[in-house]
GROMACS .gro file of C-alpha atoms in nm:
model
  410
    1MET     CA    1   0.000   0.000   0.000
    2ALA     CA    2   0.289   0.235   0.072
    3LYS     CA    3   0.395   0.231  -0.294
    4LYS     CA    4   0.060   0.343  -0.430
    5PRO     CA    5   0.123   0.720  -0.397
    6ASP     CA    6   0.449   0.681  -0.597
    7VAL     CA    7   0.270   0.487  -0.869
    8THR     CA    8  -0.003   0.750  -0.884
    9LYS     CA    9   0.256   1.028  -0.895
   10LYS     CA   10   0.450   0.861  -1.175
   11PHE     CA   11   0.132   0.804  -1.370
   12GLY     CA   12   0.041   1.172  -1.336
   13GLU     CA   13   0.389   1.287  -1.435
   14LYS     CA   14   0.396   1.066  -1.743
   15ARG     CA   15   0.047   1.174  -1.845
   16THR     CA   16   0.145   1.540  -1.807
   17ALA     CA   17   0.457   1.484  -2.019
   18ILE     CA   18   0.244   1.329  -2.295
   19VAL     CA   19  -0.007   1.616  -2.289
   20ARG     CA   20   0.267   1.877  -2.300
   21ALA     CA   21   0.448   1.706  -2.586
   22ALA     CA   22   0.121   1.691  -2.779
   23SER     CA   23   0.066   2.060  -2.708
   24VAL     CA   24   0.401   2.148  -2.866
   25LEU     CA   25   0.329   1.935  -3.173
   26ILE     CA   26  -0.019   2.083  -3.220
   27ASN     CA   27   0.130   2.432  -3.218
   28GLU     CA   28   0.403   2.337  -3.463
   29THR     CA   29   0.220   2.113  -3.709
   30GLY     CA   30  -0.154   2.123  -3.633
   31VAL     CA   31  -0.391   1.858  -3.504
   32GLN     CA   32  -0.400   1.645  -3.818
   33ALA     CA   33  -0.022   1.598  -3.828
   34THR     CA   34  -0.001   1.527  -3.453
   35THR     CA   35  -0.002   1.147  -3.411
   36LEU     CA   36   0.037   0.926  -3.105
   37THR     CA   37   0.356   0.791  -3.259
   38LYS     CA   38   0.508   1.140  -3.294
   39VAL     CA   39   0.406   1.229  -2.940
   40ALA     CA   40   0.565   0.909  -2.810
   41ARG     CA   41   0.885   0.976  -3.003
   42ALA     CA   42   0.905   1.331  -2.862
   43ILE     CA   43   0.933   1.199  -2.505
   44GLY     CA   44   1.123   0.876  -2.570
   45LEU     CA   45   0.832   0.633  -2.545
   46ASN     CA   46   0.678   0.386  -2.786
   47ALA     CA   47   0.327   0.436  -2.921
   48THR     CA   48   0.191   0.149  -2.710
   49SER     CA   49   0.299   0.330  -2.393
   50VAL     CA   50   0.107   0.642  -2.498
   51THR     CA   51  -0.209   0.443  -2.573
   52TYR     CA   52  -0.201   0.319  -2.213
   53TYR     CA   53  -0.278   0.677  -2.108
   54PHE     CA   54  -0.476   0.784  -2.415
   55PRO     CA   55  -0.625   0.493  -2.615
   56ARG     CA   56  -0.738   0.729  -2.892
   57LYS     CA   57  -0.583   1.039  -3.041
   58ASP     CA   58  -0.898   1.249  -2.993
   59GLN     CA   59  -0.884   1.182  -2.617
   60LEU     CA   60  -0.533   1.326  -2.608
   61ILE     CA   61  -0.635   1.630  -2.815
   62VAL     CA   62  -0.928   1.697  -2.583
   63SER     CA   63  -0.696   1.677  -2.281
   64VAL     CA   64  -0.454   1.924  -2.440
   65TYR     CA   65  -0.736   2.169  -2.506
   66ALA     CA   66  -0.890   2.119  -2.162
   67GLU     CA   67  -0.562   2.185  -1.984
   68THR     CA   68  -0.490   2.487  -2.204
   69ILE     CA   69  -0.829   2.635  -2.117
   70ALA     CA   70  -0.775   2.552  -1.749
   71LEU     CA   71  -0.446   2.743  -1.760
   72LEU     CA   72  -0.616   3.039  -1.929
   73LYS     CA   73  -0.883   3.039  -1.661
   74ALA     CA   74  -0.628   3.024  -1.379
   75MET     CA   75  -0.449   3.328  -1.523
   76ALA     CA   76  -0.779   3.514  -1.569
   77GLU     CA   77  -0.884   3.439  -1.211
   78GLU     CA   78  -0.549   3.553  -1.075
   79ALA     CA   79  -0.571   3.880  -1.269
   80LEU     CA   80  -0.933   3.933  -1.165
   81ALA     CA   81  -0.823   3.936  -0.800
   82GLU     CA   82  -0.641   4.269  -0.856
   83ASP     CA   83  -0.824   4.573  -0.721
   84THR     CA   84  -0.825   4.801  -1.028
   85LEU     CA   85  -0.893   4.751  -1.398
   86GLU     CA   86  -0.547   4.865  -1.503
   87LYS     CA   87  -0.384   4.624  -1.258
   88ARG     CA   88  -0.603   4.338  -1.386
   89ILE     CA   89  -0.504   4.401  -1.746
   90ALA     CA   90  -0.138   4.439  -1.649
   91ARG     CA   91  -0.143   4.120  -1.444
   92PHE     CA   92  -0.312   3.920  -1.721
   93VAL     CA   93  -0.050   4.035  -1.972
   94GLN     CA   94   0.233   3.973  -1.724
   95LEU     CA   95   0.120   3.615  -1.665
   96HIS     CA   96   0.115   3.541  -2.039
   97VAL     CA   97   0.455   3.701  -2.093
   98ALA     CA   98   0.599   3.509  -1.797
   99LEU     CA   99   0.466   3.180  -1.937
  100ARG     CA  100   0.635   3.247  -2.270
  101ASP     CA  101   0.956   3.335  -2.081
  102ARG     CA  102   0.948   2.999  -1.901
  103ILE     CA  103   0.881   2.812  -2.225
  104ARG     CA  104   1.169   2.988  -2.398
  105ARG     CA  105   1.394   2.889  -2.109
  106GLY     CA  106   1.305   2.521  -2.148
  107GLU     CA  107   0.972   2.458  -1.974
  108GLN     CA  108   0.722   2.282  -2.197
  109GLY     CA  109   0.399   2.473  -2.205
  110LEU     CA  110   0.033   2.389  -2.231
  111MET     CA  111  -0.076   2.693  -2.428
  112ALA     CA  112  -0.196   2.512  -2.739
  113ALA     CA  113  -0.371   2.694  -3.022
  114LEU     CA  114  -0.745   2.632  -2.984
  115SER     CA  115  -0.841   2.668  -3.351
  116GLU     CA  116  -0.937   2.301  -3.403
  117ILE     CA  117  -1.187   2.270  -3.118
  118ARG     CA  118  -1.480   2.294  -3.358
  119SER     CA  119  -1.351   1.995  -3.555
  120LEU     CA  120  -1.412   1.763  -3.257
  121ASP     CA  121  -1.723   1.559  -3.188
  122GLN     CA  122  -2.013   1.777  -3.079
  123GLU     CA  123  -2.016   1.654  -2.719
  124GLN     CA  124  -1.641   1.714  -2.677
  125GLN     CA  125  -1.668   2.048  -2.853
  126ASP     CA  126  -1.957   2.167  -2.637
  127GLU     CA  127  -1.776   2.083  -2.315
  128LEU     CA  128  -1.459   2.265  -2.418
  129LEU     CA  129  -1.642   2.570  -2.554
  130PHE     CA  130  -1.840   2.595  -2.230
  131ALA     CA  131  -1.513   2.599  -2.036
  132TYR     CA  132  -1.370   2.861  -2.272
  133ARG     CA  133  -1.677   3.082  -2.225
  134GLU     CA  134  -1.603   3.075  -1.853
  135VAL     CA  135  -1.260   3.222  -1.930
  136VAL     CA  136  -1.422   3.496  -2.139
  137ASN     CA  137  -1.666   3.568  -1.856
  138ASP     CA  138  -1.378   3.605  -1.609
  139VAL     CA  139  -1.192   3.846  -1.838
  140ARG     CA  140  -1.510   4.043  -1.905
  141ALA     CA  141  -1.549   4.073  -1.528
  142PHE     CA  142  -1.221   4.272  -1.526
  143PHE     CA  143  -1.432   4.567  -1.641
  144GLY     CA  144  -1.698   4.542  -1.371
  145GLU     CA  145  -2.072   4.498  -1.387
  146PRO     CA  146  -2.218   4.652  -1.704
  147ALA     CA  147  -2.484   4.918  -1.654
  148ASP     CA  148  -2.681   4.819  -1.964
  149GLU     CA  149  -2.668   4.603  -2.279
  150LYS     CA  150  -2.462   4.863  -2.465
  151GLN     CA  151  -2.193   4.855  -2.199
  152ARG     CA  152  -2.211   4.477  -2.181
  153ALA     CA  153  -2.137   4.464  -2.556
  154LEU     CA  154  -1.840   4.697  -2.503
  155PHE     CA  155  -1.700   4.485  -2.219
  156SER     CA  156  -1.744   4.170  -2.429
  157ALA     CA  157  -1.547   4.327  -2.714
  158ARG     CA  158  -1.270   4.436  -2.479
  159ALA     CA  159  -1.246   4.089  -2.324
  160HIS     CA  160  -1.235   3.925  -2.667
  161ILE     CA  161  -0.962   4.158  -2.795
  162LEU     CA  162  -0.753   4.116  -2.478
  163ILE     CA  163  -0.766   3.737  -2.499
  164GLU     CA  164  -0.691   3.740  -2.873
  165ALA     CA  165  -0.391   3.966  -2.815
  166MET     CA  166  -0.251   3.717  -2.562
  167LEU     CA  167  -0.319   3.416  -2.784
  168TRP     CA  168  -0.133   3.592  -3.070
  169TRP     CA  169   0.157   3.693  -2.844
  170PRO     CA  170   0.336   3.350  -2.864
  171VAL     CA  171   0.369   3.394  -3.242
  172TRP     CA  172   0.537   3.733  -3.250
  173SER     CA  173   0.722   3.697  -2.919
  174ARG     CA  174   0.982   3.490  -3.107
  175ARG     CA  175   1.132   3.810  -3.250
  176TYR     CA  176   1.237   3.927  -2.906
  177SER     CA  177   1.498   3.810  -2.659
  178VAL     CA  178   1.353   3.718  -2.320
  179LEU     CA  179   1.569   4.004  -2.190
  180ASP     CA  180   1.337   4.240  -2.378
  181PHE     CA  181   1.016   4.083  -2.249
  182PRO     CA  182   0.968   4.322  -1.954
  183ARG     CA  183   0.983   4.627  -2.186
  184VAL     CA  184   0.751   4.465  -2.440
  185GLU     CA  185   0.508   4.374  -2.162
  186THR     CA  186   0.494   4.738  -2.050
  187LYS     CA  187   0.427   4.853  -2.408
  188ILE     CA  188   0.147   4.600  -2.457
  189VAL     CA  189  -0.029   4.714  -2.142
  190ASP     CA  190   0.011   5.081  -2.235
  191ILE     CA  191  -0.146   5.034  -2.580
  192LEU     CA  192  -0.432   4.819  -2.451
  193CYS     CA  193  -0.511   5.061  -2.171
  194PHE     CA  194  -0.477   5.394  -2.351
  195GLY     CA  195  -0.510   5.332  -2.725
  196ILE     CA  196  -0.317   5.472  -3.019
  197PRO     CA  197  -0.412   5.829  -3.127
  198ALA     CA  198  -0.265   6.140  -2.968
  199GLN     CA  199  -0.617   6.274  -2.923
  200ARG     CA  200  -0.771   5.997  -2.718
  201GLY     CA  201  -1.100   5.871  -2.858
  202GLU     CA  202  -1.055   6.031  -3.202
  203TRP     CA  203  -1.250   5.826  -3.456
  204ASN     CA  204  -1.331   5.987  -3.789
  205PRO     CA  205  -1.262   5.727  -4.057
  206VAL     CA  206  -1.304   5.815  -4.423
  207ALA     CA  207  -1.486   5.572  -4.653
  208LEU     CA  208  -1.248   5.400  -4.894
  209GLU     CA  209  -1.335   5.340  -5.258
  210ASP     CA  210  -1.360   4.964  -5.307
  211ASP     CA  211  -1.089   4.835  -5.538
  212GLY     CA  212  -1.207   4.477  -5.557
  213TRP     CA  213  -1.160   4.371  -5.196
  214ARG     CA  214  -1.533   4.346  -5.121
  215VAL     CA  215  -1.765   4.077  -5.253
  216ARG     CA  216  -2.023   4.234  -5.482
  217GLU     CA  217  -2.355   4.072  -5.402
  218ASP     CA  218  -2.497   4.185  -5.737
  219ARG     CA  219  -2.229   3.993  -5.927
  220PRO     CA  220  -2.193   3.611  -5.914
  221LEU     CA  221  -1.851   3.485  -5.812
  222GLN     CA  222  -1.639   3.276  -6.047
  223GLN     CA  223  -1.623   2.911  -5.939
  224ASN     CA  224  -1.265   2.942  -5.817
  225ASP     CA  225  -1.363   3.244  -5.608
  226GLU     CA  226  -1.654   3.043  -5.470
  227PHE     CA  227  -1.408   2.775  -5.359
  228LEU     CA  228  -1.194   3.038  -5.188
  229ARG     CA  229  -1.494   3.194  -5.015
  230ALA     CA  230  -1.635   2.860  -4.896
  231ALA     CA  231  -1.296   2.736  -4.776
  232THR     CA  232  -1.217   3.063  -4.594
  233VAL     CA  233  -1.547   3.065  -4.408
  234MET     CA  234  -1.528   2.695  -4.321
  235ILE     CA  235  -1.166   2.711  -4.200
  236ASN     CA  236  -1.247   3.018  -3.991
  237GLU     CA  237  -1.544   2.839  -3.834
  238ARG     CA  238  -1.425   2.478  -3.805
  239GLY     CA  239  -1.046   2.493  -3.823
  240TYR     CA  240  -0.828   2.324  -4.083
  241ARG     CA  241  -0.919   1.968  -3.988
  242GLY     CA  242  -1.292   2.044  -3.971
  243ALA     CA  243  -1.289   2.205  -4.317
  244SER     CA  244  -1.270   1.880  -4.509
  245VAL     CA  245  -1.277   1.858  -4.886
  246ASN     CA  246  -1.615   1.684  -4.857
  247ARG     CA  247  -1.761   1.969  -4.652
  248ILE     CA  248  -1.626   2.237  -4.884
  249ALA     CA  249  -1.761   2.054  -5.189
  250GLU     CA  250  -2.099   2.000  -5.020
  251ALA     CA  251  -2.122   2.369  -4.928
  252LEU     CA  252  -2.088   2.453  -5.297
  253ASN     CA  253  -2.303   2.162  -5.415
  254VAL     CA  254  -2.022   2.025  -5.631
  255THR     CA  255  -1.839   1.692  -5.642
  256LYS     CA  256  -1.497   1.616  -5.494
  257GLY     CA  257  -1.385   1.569  -5.852
  258SER     CA  258  -1.472   1.929  -5.925
  259PHE     CA  259  -1.270   2.036  -5.622
  260TYR     CA  260  -0.960   1.852  -5.740
  261HIS     CA  261  -1.008   1.987  -6.090
  262HIS     CA  262  -0.940   2.335  -5.947
  263HIS     CA  263  -0.696   2.248  -5.667
  264ASP     CA  264  -0.424   1.985  -5.634
  265ALA     CA  265  -0.490   1.939  -5.260
  266LYS     CA  266  -0.655   2.109  -4.965
  267ASP     CA  267  -0.325   2.265  -4.859
  268ASP     CA  268  -0.305   2.425  -5.203
  269LEU     CA  269  -0.648   2.580  -5.143
  270VAL     CA  270  -0.550   2.702  -4.794
  271LEU     CA  271  -0.243   2.874  -4.938
  272LYS     CA  272  -0.457   3.043  -5.203
  273CYS     CA  273  -0.699   3.157  -4.931
  274PHE     CA  274  -0.408   3.319  -4.746
  275GLN     CA  275  -0.282   3.482  -5.063
  276ARG     CA  276  -0.626   3.622  -5.144
  277SER     CA  277  -0.675   3.750  -4.788
  278TYR     CA  278  -0.336   3.919  -4.782
  279ASP     CA  279  -0.392   4.066  -5.128
  280ARG     CA  280  -0.717   4.222  -5.009
  281LEU     CA  281  -0.564   4.349  -4.684
  282SER     CA  282  -0.276   4.502  -4.877
  283LYS     CA  283  -0.513   4.676  -5.120
  284VAL     CA  284  -0.702   4.831  -4.829
  285GLN     CA  285  -0.378   4.948  -4.670
  286MET     CA  286  -0.261   5.115  -4.991
  287ALA     CA  287  -0.601   5.277  -5.051
  288GLY     CA  288  -0.577   5.427  -4.702
  289TYR     CA  289  -0.223   5.542  -4.767
  290ASP     CA  290  -0.345   5.747  -5.065
  291LEU     CA  291  -0.595   5.941  -4.851
  292GLU     CA  292  -0.535   6.299  -4.745
  293GLY     CA  293  -0.524   6.387  -4.378
  294SER     CA  294  -0.330   6.269  -4.076
  295TYR     CA  295  -0.182   5.923  -4.055
  296TRP     CA  296  -0.421   5.830  -3.776
  297THR     CA  297  -0.709   5.926  -4.008
  298ARG     CA  298  -0.558   5.703  -4.276
  299LEU     CA  299  -0.500   5.416  -4.034
  300SER     CA  300  -0.846   5.442  -3.877
  301SER     CA  301  -1.000   5.442  -4.226
  302ILE     CA  302  -0.811   5.122  -4.308
  303LEU     CA  303  -0.917   4.957  -3.982
  304ASN     CA  304  -1.277   5.061  -4.037
  305GLU     CA  305  -1.281   4.903  -4.384
  306LEU     CA  306  -1.113   4.582  -4.269
  307LEU     CA  307  -1.360   4.541  -3.983
  308GLN     CA  308  -1.643   4.583  -4.232
  309LEU     CA  309  -1.495   4.287  -4.419
  310GLN     CA  310  -1.453   4.076  -4.109
  311PHE     CA  311  -1.797   4.149  -3.967
  312PHE     CA  312  -2.025   4.178  -4.268
  313ASP     CA  313  -1.867   4.066  -4.598
  314SER     CA  314  -1.962   3.720  -4.726
  315MET     CA  315  -1.592   3.651  -4.780
  316PRO     CA  316  -1.398   3.752  -4.467
  317LEU     CA  317  -1.022   3.736  -4.427
  318LEU     CA  318  -0.871   3.399  -4.338
  319ARG     CA  319  -0.778   3.358  -3.973
  320THR     CA  320  -0.407   3.305  -3.911
  321THR     CA  321  -0.480   2.991  -3.708
  322ALA     CA  322  -0.486   2.802  -4.041
  323LEU     CA  323  -0.108   2.849  -4.051
  324GLN     CA  324  -0.065   2.534  -3.843
  325ALA     CA  325  -0.177   2.319  -4.134
  326LEU     CA  326   0.087   2.438  -4.381
  327ASP     CA  327   0.424   2.272  -4.432
  328SER     CA  328   0.725   2.445  -4.277
  329GLU     CA  329   0.854   2.610  -4.595
  330THR     CA  330   0.513   2.744  -4.698
  331LYS     CA  331   0.442   2.856  -4.343
  332VAL     CA  332   0.760   3.065  -4.339
  333ASP     CA  333   0.651   3.242  -4.660
  334VAL     CA  334   0.301   3.312  -4.527
  335VAL     CA  335   0.432   3.440  -4.193
  336MET     CA  336   0.681   3.661  -4.377
  337ARG     CA  337   0.400   3.825  -4.574
  338SER     CA  338   0.195   3.868  -4.258
  339ASN     CA  339   0.495   4.040  -4.099
  340ARG     CA  340   0.525   4.273  -4.398
  341LEU     CA  341   0.163   4.379  -4.356
  342ALA     CA  342   0.222   4.433  -3.984
  343ARG     CA  343   0.531   4.643  -4.060
  344ARG     CA  344   0.322   4.853  -4.298
  345PHE     CA  345   0.089   4.928  -4.007
  346ALA     CA  346   0.398   5.016  -3.803
  347GLY     CA  347   0.499   5.257  -4.080
  348PHE     CA  348   0.163   5.438  -4.053
  349LEU     CA  349   0.219   5.472  -3.680
  350ILE     CA  350   0.573   5.609  -3.724
  351ASP     CA  351   0.447   5.866  -3.976
  352GLY     CA  352   0.173   5.946  -3.725
  353PHE     CA  353   0.439   6.033  -3.468
  354ALA     CA  354   0.580   6.285  -3.714
  355ASP     CA  355   0.248   6.457  -3.785
  356GLY     CA  356   0.140   6.446  -3.420
  357SER     CA  357  -0.170   6.229  -3.471
  358VAL     CA  358  -0.030   5.920  -3.295
  359ARG     CA  359   0.101   5.922  -2.940
  360ALA     CA  360   0.444   5.790  -2.842
  361ILE     CA  361   0.396   5.412  -2.844
  362ASP     CA  362   0.605   5.121  -2.966
  363PRO     CA  363   0.500   5.088  -3.333
  364LEU     CA  364   0.612   4.725  -3.368
  365VAL     CA  365   0.417   4.614  -3.062
  366ALA     CA  366   0.114   4.820  -3.165
  367SER     CA  367   0.118   4.672  -3.516
  368GLN     CA  368   0.091   4.320  -3.371
  369ILE     CA  369  -0.199   4.423  -3.148
  370ILE     CA  370  -0.366   4.564  -3.459
  371MET     CA  371  -0.311   4.233  -3.640
  372SER     CA  372  -0.455   4.025  -3.355
  373THR     CA  373  -0.753   4.262  -3.325
  374LEU     CA  374  -0.829   4.223  -3.696
  375ASN     CA  375  -0.766   3.850  -3.692
  376GLY     CA  376  -0.998   3.792  -3.397
  377ALA     CA  377  -1.275   4.005  -3.543
  378TYR     CA  378  -1.419   3.714  -3.738
  379GLU     CA  379  -1.502   3.540  -3.410
  380ALA     CA  380  -1.702   3.851  -3.312
  381ARG     CA  381  -1.938   3.831  -3.613
  382ARG     CA  382  -2.233   3.722  -3.401
  383TRP     CA  383  -2.153   3.998  -3.154
  384ALA     CA  384  -2.154   4.256  -3.437
  385ALA     CA  385  -2.480   4.122  -3.581
  386ARG     CA  386  -2.664   4.234  -3.266
  387PHE     CA  387  -2.608   4.600  -3.355
  388ASP     CA  388  -2.874   4.779  -3.560
  389ASP     CA  389  -2.604   5.011  -3.694
  390GLN     CA  390  -2.303   4.845  -3.856
  391GLU     CA  391  -2.085   5.153  -3.811
  392GLU     CA  392  -2.160   5.151  -3.438
  393ALA     CA  393  -2.050   4.787  -3.417
  394VAL     CA  394  -1.718   4.867  -3.585
  395GLU     CA  395  -1.660   5.181  -3.379
  396THR     CA  396  -1.738   5.000  -3.052
  397TYR     CA  397  -1.504   4.712  -3.132
  398LEU     CA  398  -1.219   4.936  -3.244
  399SER     CA  399  -1.260   5.173  -2.949
  400VAL     CA  400  -0.993   4.956  -2.784
  401LEU     CA  401  -0.748   5.100  -3.035
  402SER     CA  402  -0.892   5.451  -3.055
  403GLU     CA  403  -0.922   5.515  -2.681
  404GLY     CA  404  -0.803   5.208  -2.487
  405MET     CA  405  -0.968   4.977  -2.239
  406LEU     CA  406  -0.967   5.220  -1.948
  407ALA     CA  407  -1.191   5.474  -2.122
  408ASP     CA  408  -1.530   5.533  -1.961
  409ARG     CA  409  -1.795   5.521  -2.234
  410SER     CA  410  -2.101   5.516  -2.005
   0.00000   0.00000   0.00000
């Protein structure tokens, strides 16, 4: 009987090692490419040993997601215990930065990308999404009890953007030494709390003339464009694994043969979806650049147009979570283009320093917060649909950038 605690402890340690190894693989290669054999190899076991703890791969994936969400919730609860909103935001950011610091120094982490949850069985999916909503509720509670539905919508948007910023942080944190993490942490908190423009709360976007980036409802799409639209929407909603060739073909009422007539493989289609999304984003950026007025006016006009796409266009931009599915070489090319678009946003901010329309913030950090805010906007489509006025939905969501999360909009 005396040996039982040791056996139980060893079982728990081995199980944790398996879950953490799977977490790393999911982040690097996606769910589909993560196999029990690869997980076993990563920690020096054979596949049979892993199946002792997790007989099926989906059980392991669910455990990875469940422990990731549990970690998110623990960090949200710890931050919620702070006595002011600014301290809560700062603590939440600090905990995420500290986790990335530990991982960079050798600790295996549990912060797996959650993009494939909707590809799981409905029962598993429902349980995980319920747990994730509890995290969102905790972060929304940072902002206090809403006075009315309008304020509740604002707090929901702020919570969503804050979480998305922290889930995007592991991607761009790789550009920094851990020695720079404390400074970057301070800059993240500053931007989230106080926004971007020199005149806090300034929001006067100019309508951009569409140069082909919007879907024209009065014009039928070409079949290839229909494939891109259907794949983009399905990947955004169900993740790479959930967006099967069968589902994409069924959504368009065509055969699998028709799909493969246009595309060599699903990965080929995903890459084209990224290229189309980045082409559209780039066109919007350049249209904003050609405007007259301050650089904050130009940037806010770009953001306004891109949010219109994410919230209301039938073909939104592809979420960056689909990156996991691409092979290493292709992924590098896609990430490089994403970084170029982010740097272009940084250029607007730097020019805004010169004309006095943007306050003194770190432009590289701010550009990544902009990218995560845009990327996460697709998930807020249902939130935006509750507004009678589309412009109000966009302005409310982007108020995090125009005035920061500490602004009182009551």
